[in-house]
Every structure is written in structure tokens, then in C-alpha cells.
mmCIF file of C-alpha atoms in Angstrom:
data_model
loop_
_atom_site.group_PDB
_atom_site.id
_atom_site.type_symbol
_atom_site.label_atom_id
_atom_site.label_comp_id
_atom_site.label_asym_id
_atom_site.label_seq_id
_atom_site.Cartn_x
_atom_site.Cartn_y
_atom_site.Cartn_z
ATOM 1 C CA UNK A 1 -17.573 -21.945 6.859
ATOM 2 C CA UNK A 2 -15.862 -19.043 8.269
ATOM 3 C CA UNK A 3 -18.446 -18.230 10.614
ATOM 4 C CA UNK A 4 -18.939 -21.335 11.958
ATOM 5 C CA UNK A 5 -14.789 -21.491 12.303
ATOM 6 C CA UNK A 6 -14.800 -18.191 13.716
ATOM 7 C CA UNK A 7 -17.198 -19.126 16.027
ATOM 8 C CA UNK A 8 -15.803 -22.251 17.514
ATOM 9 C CA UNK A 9 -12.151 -20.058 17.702
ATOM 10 C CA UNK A 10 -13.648 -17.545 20.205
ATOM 11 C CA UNK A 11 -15.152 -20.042 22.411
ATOM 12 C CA UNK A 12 -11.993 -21.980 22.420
ATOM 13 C CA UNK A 13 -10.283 -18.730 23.450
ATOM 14 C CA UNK A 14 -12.760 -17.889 26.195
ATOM 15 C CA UNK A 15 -12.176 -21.160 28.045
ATOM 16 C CA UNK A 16 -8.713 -21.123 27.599
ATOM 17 C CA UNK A 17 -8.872 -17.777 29.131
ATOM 18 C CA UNK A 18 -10.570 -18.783 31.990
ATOM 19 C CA UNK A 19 -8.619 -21.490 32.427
ATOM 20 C CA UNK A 20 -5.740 -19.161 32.423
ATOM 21 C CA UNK A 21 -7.175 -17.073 35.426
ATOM 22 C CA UNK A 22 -8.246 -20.408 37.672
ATOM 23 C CA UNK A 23 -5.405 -20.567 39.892
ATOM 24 C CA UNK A 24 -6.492 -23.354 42.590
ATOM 25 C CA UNK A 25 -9.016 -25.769 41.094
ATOM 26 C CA UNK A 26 -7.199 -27.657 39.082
ATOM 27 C CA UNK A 27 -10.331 -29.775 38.310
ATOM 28 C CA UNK A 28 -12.259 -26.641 36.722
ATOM 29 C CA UNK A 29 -9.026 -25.524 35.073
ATOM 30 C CA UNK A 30 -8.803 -28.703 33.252
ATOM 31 C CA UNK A 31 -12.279 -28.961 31.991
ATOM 32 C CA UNK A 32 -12.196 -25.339 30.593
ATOM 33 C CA UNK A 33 -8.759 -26.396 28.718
ATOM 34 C CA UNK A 34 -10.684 -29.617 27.616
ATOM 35 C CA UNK A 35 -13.689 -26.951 26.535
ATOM 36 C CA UNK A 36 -10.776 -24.542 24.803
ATOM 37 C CA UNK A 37 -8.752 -27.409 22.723
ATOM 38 C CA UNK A 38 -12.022 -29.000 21.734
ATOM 39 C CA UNK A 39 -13.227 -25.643 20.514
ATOM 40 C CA UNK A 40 -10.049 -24.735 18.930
ATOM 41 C CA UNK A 41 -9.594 -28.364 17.290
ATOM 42 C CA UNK A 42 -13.348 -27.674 15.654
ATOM 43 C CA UNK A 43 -12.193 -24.219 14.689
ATOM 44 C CA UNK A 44 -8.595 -26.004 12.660
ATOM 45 C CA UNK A 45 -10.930 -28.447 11.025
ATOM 46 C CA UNK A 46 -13.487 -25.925 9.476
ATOM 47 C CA UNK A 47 -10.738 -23.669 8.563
ATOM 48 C CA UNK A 48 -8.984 -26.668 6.574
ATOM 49 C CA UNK A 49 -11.812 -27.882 5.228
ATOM 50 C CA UNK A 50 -12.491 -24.632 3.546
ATOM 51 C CA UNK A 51 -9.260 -24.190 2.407
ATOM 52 C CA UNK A 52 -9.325 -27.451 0.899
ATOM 53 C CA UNK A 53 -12.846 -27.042 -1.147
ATOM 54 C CA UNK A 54 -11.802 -23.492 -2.557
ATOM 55 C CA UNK A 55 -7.965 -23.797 -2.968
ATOM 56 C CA UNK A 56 -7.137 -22.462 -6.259
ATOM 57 C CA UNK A 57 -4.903 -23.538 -9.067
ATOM 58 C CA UNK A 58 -1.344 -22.910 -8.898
ATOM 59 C CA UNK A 59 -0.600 -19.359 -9.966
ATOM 60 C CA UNK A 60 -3.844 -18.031 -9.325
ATOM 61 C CA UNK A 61 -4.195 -15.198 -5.848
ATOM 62 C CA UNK A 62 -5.926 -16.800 -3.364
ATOM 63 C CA UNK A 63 -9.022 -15.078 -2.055
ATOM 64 C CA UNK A 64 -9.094 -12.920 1.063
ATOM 65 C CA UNK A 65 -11.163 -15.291 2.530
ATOM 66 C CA UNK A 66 -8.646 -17.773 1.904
ATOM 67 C CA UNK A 67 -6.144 -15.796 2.913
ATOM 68 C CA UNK A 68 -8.002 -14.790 6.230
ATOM 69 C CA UNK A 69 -8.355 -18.269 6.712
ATOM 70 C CA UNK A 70 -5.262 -19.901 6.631
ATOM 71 C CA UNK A 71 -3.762 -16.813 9.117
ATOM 72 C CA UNK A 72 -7.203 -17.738 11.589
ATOM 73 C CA UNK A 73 -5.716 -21.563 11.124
ATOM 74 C CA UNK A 74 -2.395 -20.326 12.156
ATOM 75 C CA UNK A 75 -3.998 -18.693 15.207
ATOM 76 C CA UNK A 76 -5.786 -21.316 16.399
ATOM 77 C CA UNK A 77 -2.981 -23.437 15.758
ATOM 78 C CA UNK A 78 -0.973 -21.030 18.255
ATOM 79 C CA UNK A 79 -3.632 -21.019 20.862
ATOM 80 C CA UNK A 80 -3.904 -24.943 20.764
ATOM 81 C CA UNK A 81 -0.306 -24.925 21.819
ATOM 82 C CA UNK A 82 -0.995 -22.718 24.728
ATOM 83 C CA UNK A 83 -3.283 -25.431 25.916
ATOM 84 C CA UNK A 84 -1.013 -27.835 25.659
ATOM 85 C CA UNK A 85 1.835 -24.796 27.404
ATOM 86 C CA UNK A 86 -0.651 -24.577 29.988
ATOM 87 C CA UNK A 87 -0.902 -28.479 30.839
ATOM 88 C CA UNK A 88 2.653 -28.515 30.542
ATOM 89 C CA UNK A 89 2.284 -31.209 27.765
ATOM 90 C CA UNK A 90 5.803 -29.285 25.963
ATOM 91 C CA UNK A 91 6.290 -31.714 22.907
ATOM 92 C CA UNK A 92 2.646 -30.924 21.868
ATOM 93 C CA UNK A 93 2.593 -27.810 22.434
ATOM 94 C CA UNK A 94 5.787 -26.652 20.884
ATOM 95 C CA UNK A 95 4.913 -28.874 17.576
ATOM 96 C CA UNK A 96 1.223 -26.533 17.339
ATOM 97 C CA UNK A 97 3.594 -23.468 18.056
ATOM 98 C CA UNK A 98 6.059 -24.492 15.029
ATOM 99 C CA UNK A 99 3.312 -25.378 12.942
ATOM 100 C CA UNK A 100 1.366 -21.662 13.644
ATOM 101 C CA UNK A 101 5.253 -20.256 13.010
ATOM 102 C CA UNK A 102 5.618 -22.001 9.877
ATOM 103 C CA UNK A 103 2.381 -20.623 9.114
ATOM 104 C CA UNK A 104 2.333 -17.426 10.317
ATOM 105 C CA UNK A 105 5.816 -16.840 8.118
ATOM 106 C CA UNK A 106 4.416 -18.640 4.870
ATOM 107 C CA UNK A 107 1.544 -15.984 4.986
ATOM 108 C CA UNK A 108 4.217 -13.017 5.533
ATOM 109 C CA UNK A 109 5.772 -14.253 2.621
ATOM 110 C CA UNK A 110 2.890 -14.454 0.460
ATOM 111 C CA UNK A 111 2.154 -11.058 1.452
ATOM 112 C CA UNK A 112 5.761 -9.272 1.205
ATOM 113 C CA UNK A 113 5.440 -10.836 -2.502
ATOM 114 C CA UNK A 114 2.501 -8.882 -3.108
ATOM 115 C CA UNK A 115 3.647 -6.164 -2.460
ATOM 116 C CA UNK A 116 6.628 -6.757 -4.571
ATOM 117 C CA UNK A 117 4.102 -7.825 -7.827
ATOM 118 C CA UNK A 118 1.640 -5.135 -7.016
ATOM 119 C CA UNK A 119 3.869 -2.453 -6.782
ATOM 120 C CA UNK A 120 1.953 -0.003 -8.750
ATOM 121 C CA UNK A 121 -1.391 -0.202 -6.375
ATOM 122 C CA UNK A 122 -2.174 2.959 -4.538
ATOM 123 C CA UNK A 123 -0.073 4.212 -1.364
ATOM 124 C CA UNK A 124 -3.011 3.546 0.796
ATOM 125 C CA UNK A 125 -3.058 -0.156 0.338
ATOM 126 C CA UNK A 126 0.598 -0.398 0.657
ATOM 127 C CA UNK A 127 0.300 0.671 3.809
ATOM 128 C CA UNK A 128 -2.340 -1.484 4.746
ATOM 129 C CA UNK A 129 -0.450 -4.497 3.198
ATOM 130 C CA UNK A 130 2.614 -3.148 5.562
ATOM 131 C CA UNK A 131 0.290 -2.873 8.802
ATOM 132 C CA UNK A 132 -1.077 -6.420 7.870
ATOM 133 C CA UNK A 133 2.664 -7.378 7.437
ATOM 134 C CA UNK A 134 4.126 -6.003 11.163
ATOM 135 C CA UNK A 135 0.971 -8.032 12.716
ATOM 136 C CA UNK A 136 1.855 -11.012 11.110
ATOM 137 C CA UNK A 137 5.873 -11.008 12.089
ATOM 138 C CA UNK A 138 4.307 -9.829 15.275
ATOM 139 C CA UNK A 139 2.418 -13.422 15.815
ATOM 140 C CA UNK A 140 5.321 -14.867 14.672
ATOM 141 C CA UNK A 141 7.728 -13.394 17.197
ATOM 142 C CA UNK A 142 5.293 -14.256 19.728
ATOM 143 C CA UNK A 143 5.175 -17.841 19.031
ATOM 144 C CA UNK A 144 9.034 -17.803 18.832
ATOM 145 C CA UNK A 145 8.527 -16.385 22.422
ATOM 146 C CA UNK A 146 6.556 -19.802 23.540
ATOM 147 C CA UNK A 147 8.766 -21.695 22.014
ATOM 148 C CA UNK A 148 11.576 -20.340 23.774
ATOM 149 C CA UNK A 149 9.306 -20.921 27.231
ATOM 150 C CA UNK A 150 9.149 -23.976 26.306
ATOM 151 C CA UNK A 151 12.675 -25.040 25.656
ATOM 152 C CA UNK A 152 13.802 -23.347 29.076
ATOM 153 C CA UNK A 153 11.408 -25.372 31.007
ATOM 154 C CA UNK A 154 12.742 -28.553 29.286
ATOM 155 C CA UNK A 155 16.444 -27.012 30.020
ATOM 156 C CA UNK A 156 17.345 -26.327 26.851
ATOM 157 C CA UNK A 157 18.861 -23.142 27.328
ATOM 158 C CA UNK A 158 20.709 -22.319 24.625
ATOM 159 C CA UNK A 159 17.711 -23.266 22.320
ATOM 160 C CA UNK A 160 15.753 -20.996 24.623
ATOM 161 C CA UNK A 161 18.118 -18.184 24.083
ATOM 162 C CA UNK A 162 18.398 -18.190 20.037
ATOM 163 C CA UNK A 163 14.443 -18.128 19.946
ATOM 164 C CA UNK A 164 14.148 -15.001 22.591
ATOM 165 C CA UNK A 165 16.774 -13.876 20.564
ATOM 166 C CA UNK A 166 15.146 -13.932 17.373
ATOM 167 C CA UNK A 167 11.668 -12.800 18.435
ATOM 168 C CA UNK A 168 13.417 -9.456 20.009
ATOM 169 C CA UNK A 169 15.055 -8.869 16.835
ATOM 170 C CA UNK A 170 12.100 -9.133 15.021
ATOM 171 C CA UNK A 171 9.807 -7.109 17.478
ATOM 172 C CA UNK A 172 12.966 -4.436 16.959
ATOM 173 C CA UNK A 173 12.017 -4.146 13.255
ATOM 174 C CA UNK A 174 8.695 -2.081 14.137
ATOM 175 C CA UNK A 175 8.066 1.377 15.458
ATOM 176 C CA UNK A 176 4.803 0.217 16.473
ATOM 177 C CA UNK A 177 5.151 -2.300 18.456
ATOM 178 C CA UNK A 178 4.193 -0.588 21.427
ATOM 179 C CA UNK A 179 0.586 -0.294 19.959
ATOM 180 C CA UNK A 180 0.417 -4.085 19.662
ATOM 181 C CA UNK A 181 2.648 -5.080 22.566
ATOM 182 C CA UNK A 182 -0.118 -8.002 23.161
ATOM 183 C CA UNK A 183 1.799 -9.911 20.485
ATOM 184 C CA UNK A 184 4.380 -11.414 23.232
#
């Protein structure tokens, strides 16, 4: 399933990326984000459906592949709102961006737990959960960042400013953001 989910998130990306770099034909542009949120749609489906069939009980750890795929969901669920950014559809799009946000922070959470239960595994894997943990706040700042496009193209500017706001202060929190400036 995660193949298959995988699969259908990277050709979602590609069109949406080359619907990104079409400036003038607007009739091309729109097929490839057609191609991109049909992709990415088929990508959120798999990805729930596989959650769903191996979700375990209540107090159990979820798997890594679980785990990898609820943050793929959340990415996908980002870049379906910058389809919807792009075709300047803004109540869609910032709903998929709250919904990856809400996502993206649920998994940080899980994780900064873990490290708080499993604070007797080795160093090395610490800082691997860490890593793991500035690259998730770092997708979360970024869909702050849309969201905050999105709310100064509808004109809501002090909404706009509170979410810039908080994805700076969040970006702030790590020395390596340079490395992984991509996030915003």
C-alpha cells in the first residue's frame, strides 16, 4: 500500500510542479493541476486506507510504517492545498493546509512523547528522533506560511500576520534551518 501511495504522491507532485512553471497557457496549467490533485487525492486514499486496516489498539506504538504514513498523508494533504493555492480556490486550499498542520503537529507530538518514554535509548537515536522532530515543525511552519498567503490575499491581514508570525518563531527554534530552508 505504501508503494502504490508513494507512487501516486510523486506524480501528483510532478504535475503540480509543472504546473507551477507554466506561466502563459492557462489551459495546460490547468490540466497538469487536474493531473496533480487527482494524483495526490489517490495518494490520501491509499494512505488512509492503510492506516485504517493496520491501526492498532489504543496504547500500543504504531508501526513506522504507520507512522511514515500518516506524515506522507499530511504531505499530500499540504500539496493538495497548493493546488487549490495555485487555482486560487483559498477556502479549499487553506482547509487541506489546516488539516496537513493539524497533522503535521499531532505527529510532532507523538514523537516529542517518545522521546520523553524512551528516554533511556541510545544517543544516536535521540538524535535521529530530534532531526525527524525539526523536519516535522519545519512542514508545519511552512504550511503556517500558506496559510498566512492565503489570508493576505483574502485581506485578512492581521490573520496573515499572527501565522507569519508563528512560522518565523518556529523556524527560529532550529540551527539548521538553513540546511532545509525548502521548508517555506
Amino acid at each position: 500500500h505504501l508503494t502504490v501511495g508513494d507512487t501516486y504522491q510523486s506524480i501528483g507532485i510532478a504535475h503540480l510542479n509543472r504546473a507551477l512553471a507554466l506561466k502563459s497557457d492557462t489551459v495546460k496549467k490547468e490540466s497538469e493541476l487536474s493531473n496533480a490533485y487527482q494524483a495526490l487525492t489517490s495518494a490520501v486514499e491509499t494512505r488512509r486506507s492503510f492506516t485504517s486496516i493496520f491501526i492498532k489498539p489504543m496504547g500500543s506504538r504504531p508501526s513506522s510504517e504507520l507512522k511514515d504514513s500518516i506524515l506522507m498523508e499530511a504531505h499530500c494533504v499540504f500539496y493538495l492545498g497548493r493546488v487549490e493555492e495555485t487555482r486560487s480556490n483559498y477556502d479549499q486550499a487553506k482547509s487541506h493546509y489546516v488539516n496537513a498542520l493539524r497533522l503535521f503537529q499531532a505527529e510532532g507530538k507523538q514523537r516529542l512523547s517518545k522521546m520523553s518514554v524512551d528516554s533511556f535509548e541510545l544517543a544516536d537515536s535521540e538524535g535521529k528522533l530530534l532531526l525527524e522532530l525539526e523536519a516535522i515543525n519545519l512542514w508545519a511552519a511552512r504550511a503556517l506560511y500558506h496559510i498566512a498567503n492565503i489570508h493576505k490575499a483574502t485581506s485578512c491581514i492581521g490573520d496573515a500576520v499572527g501565522c507569519y508570525e508563528e512560522a518565523i518563531r518556529i523556524r527560529s527554534q532550529y540551527k539548521s534551518a538553513k540546511r532545509l530552508n525548502s521548508a517555506l
